[in-house]
Tab-separated table of N, CA and C in Angstrom:
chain	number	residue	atom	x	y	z
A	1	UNK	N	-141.435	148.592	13.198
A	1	UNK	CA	-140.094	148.042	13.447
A	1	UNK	C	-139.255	148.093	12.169
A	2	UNK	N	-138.263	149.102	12.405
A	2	UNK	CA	-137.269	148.663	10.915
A	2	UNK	C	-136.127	147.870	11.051
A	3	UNK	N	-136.183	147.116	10.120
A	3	UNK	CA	-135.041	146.199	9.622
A	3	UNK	C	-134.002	147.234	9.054
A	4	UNK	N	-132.632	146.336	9.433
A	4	UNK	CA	-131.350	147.239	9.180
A	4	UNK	C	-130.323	146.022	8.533
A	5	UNK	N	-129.739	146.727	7.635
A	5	UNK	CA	-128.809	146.387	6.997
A	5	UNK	C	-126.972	147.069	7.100
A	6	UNK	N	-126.094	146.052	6.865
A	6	UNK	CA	-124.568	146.330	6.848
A	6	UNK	C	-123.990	147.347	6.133
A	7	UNK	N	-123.951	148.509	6.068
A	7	UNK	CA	-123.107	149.193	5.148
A	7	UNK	C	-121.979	148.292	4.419
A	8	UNK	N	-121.909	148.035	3.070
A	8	UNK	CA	-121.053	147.746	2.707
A	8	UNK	C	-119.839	148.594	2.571
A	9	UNK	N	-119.782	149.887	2.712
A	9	UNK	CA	-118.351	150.163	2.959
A	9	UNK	C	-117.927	150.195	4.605
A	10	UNK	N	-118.285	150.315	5.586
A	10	UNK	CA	-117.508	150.186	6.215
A	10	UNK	C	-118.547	148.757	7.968
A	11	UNK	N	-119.734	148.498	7.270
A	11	UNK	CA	-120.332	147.356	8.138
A	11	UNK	C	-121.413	148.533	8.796
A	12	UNK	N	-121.177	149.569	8.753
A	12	UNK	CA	-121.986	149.999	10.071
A	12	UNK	C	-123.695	149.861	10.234
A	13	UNK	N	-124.466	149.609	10.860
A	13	UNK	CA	-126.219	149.452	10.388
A	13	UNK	C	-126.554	150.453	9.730
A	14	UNK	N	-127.727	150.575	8.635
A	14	UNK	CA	-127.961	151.633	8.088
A	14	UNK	C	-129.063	150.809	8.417
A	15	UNK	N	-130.751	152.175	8.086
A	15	UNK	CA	-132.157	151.369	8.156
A	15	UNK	C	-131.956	151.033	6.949
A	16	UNK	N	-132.985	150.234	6.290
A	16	UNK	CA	-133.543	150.218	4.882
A	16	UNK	C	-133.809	151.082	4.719
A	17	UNK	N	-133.718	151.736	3.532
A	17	UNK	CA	-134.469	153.097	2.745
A	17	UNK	C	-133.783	154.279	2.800
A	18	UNK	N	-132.769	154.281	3.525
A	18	UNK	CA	-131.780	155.148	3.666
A	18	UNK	C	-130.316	154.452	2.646
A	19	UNK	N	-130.327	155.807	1.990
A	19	UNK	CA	-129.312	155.368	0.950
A	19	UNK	C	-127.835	155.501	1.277
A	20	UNK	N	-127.507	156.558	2.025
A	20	UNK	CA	-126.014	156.513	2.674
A	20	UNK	C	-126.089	156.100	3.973
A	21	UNK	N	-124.667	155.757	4.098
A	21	UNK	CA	-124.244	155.388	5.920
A	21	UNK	C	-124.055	156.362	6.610
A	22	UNK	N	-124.948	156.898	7.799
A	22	UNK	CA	-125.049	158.230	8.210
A	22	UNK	C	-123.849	157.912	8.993
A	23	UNK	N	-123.809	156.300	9.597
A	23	UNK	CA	-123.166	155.982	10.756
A	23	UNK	C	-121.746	156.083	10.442
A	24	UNK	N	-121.220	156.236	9.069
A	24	UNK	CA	-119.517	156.374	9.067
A	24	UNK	C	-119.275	157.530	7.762
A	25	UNK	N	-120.130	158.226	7.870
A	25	UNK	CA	-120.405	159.528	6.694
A	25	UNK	C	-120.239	158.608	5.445
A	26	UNK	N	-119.892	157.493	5.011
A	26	UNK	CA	-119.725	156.976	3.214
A	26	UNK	C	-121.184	156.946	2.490
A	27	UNK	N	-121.156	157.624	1.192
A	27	UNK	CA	-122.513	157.324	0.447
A	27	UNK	C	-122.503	155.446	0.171
């Protein structure tokens, strides 16, 4: 089960361990 975190630039979930927001293209 992965835990997900807020993109701080634009909120969207990212997993942990993933370094950019795939979900709104921002590194």
């Amino acid at each position: 089960m992965q835990q997900w975190y807020k993109c701080p630039n634009c909120g969207a979930p990212v997993a942990l361990g993933v370094r950019f927001c795939g979900n709104c293209g921002s590194p």
